[in-house]
Amino acid sequence: MPMPFVSNARMYAVSPDAETAWKDLIAHVAEDAGTAFDYVAYPAPQPLENLWRRDDLGCVQMCGYPIALDLADVVPLASPIPAATWAGGKALSRTDLIVRDDTPYRMLSDTFGGTVGWTVAHSQSGFNALRYHLLSYRSEDRPRLYRRSVGHLVTARRVLDSVADGSIDIGPLDAYWHMLVRKYLPGLTEKVRILESTETVPMPAFVAVPAMPSHTVDRLREAFATAHTRPWFAPFRSSLLIDGFELVTRGAFLRTLEWARAAEAAGYLEPG
């Protein structure tokens, strides 16, 4: 009997209702592709890298930077296109740098000398994008921008809560995740605002393992590419704030490595 493959949307399952929407969307895509997946729950704060390293991934969301880092052996399928002006109709991601709404900060430099937070070192939105964005502000006279750097917060939710409760002064949120939280859990974002946002990079992708039969991979890619034309897709435009999907390969994420190399070459190993 062939091994069943699994699906999961932990990265953007910001609430039970959001996760249900993702689970239903994946089921529709899989049906169009002539297959099916066992949806596995994998709630935070369990380490995402353990999920990504499973040998039975069939349709699981994965961050682009760890794809480029080869953190797990996966085949990218497609990435969602956020229904946001900054995405420009493409499968792009950016990072919002948030502060408490009642702080006097008006520009990023106002936060220097305070406390910055980040999630994990293999995260694009929670670490790599933040570090690269800060890189241009450093100088020989000011190699360190913040008095304290609080790392290993693991999840975007903990970054959000830490900014809201004043544990950190500024922190990074995946902008699409931020959109979904504002939709599903608006009370969590009442105390924060966006100070700046980073440049864009390709969105996280749904991935499978190389053991997935190639004909199934091809059918899944076709189902994702045409999803926005299917009658079943319309409700997901509003429930998941997406306009469709864009096919991607590992090469799409190599820009994240360029950002990492630039920071590392400058001796800037972590945001701070």
mmCIF file of C-alpha atoms in Angstrom, residues 2 24 59 80 87 135 162 191 254:
data_model
loop_
_atom_site.group_PDB
_atom_site.id
_atom_site.type_symbol
_atom_site.label_atom_id
_atom_site.label_comp_id
_atom_site.label_asym_id
_atom_site.label_seq_id
_atom_site.Cartn_x
_atom_site.Cartn_y
_atom_site.Cartn_z
ATOM 1 C CA PRO A 2 1.543 3.378 -0.939
ATOM 2 C CA ASP A 24 -10.685 23.150 2.643
ATOM 3 C CA CYS A 59 1.220 19.853 0.323
ATOM 4 C CA PRO A 80 -0.200 32.127 -2.732
ATOM 5 C CA ALA A 87 2.217 42.330 -3.836
ATOM 6 C CA LEU A 135 22.141 46.413 7.403
ATOM 7 C CA SER A 162 6.087 41.027 22.871
ATOM 8 C CA LYS A 191 -1.938 48.074 20.213
ATOM 9 C CA LEU A 254 17.870 32.313 -3.958
#
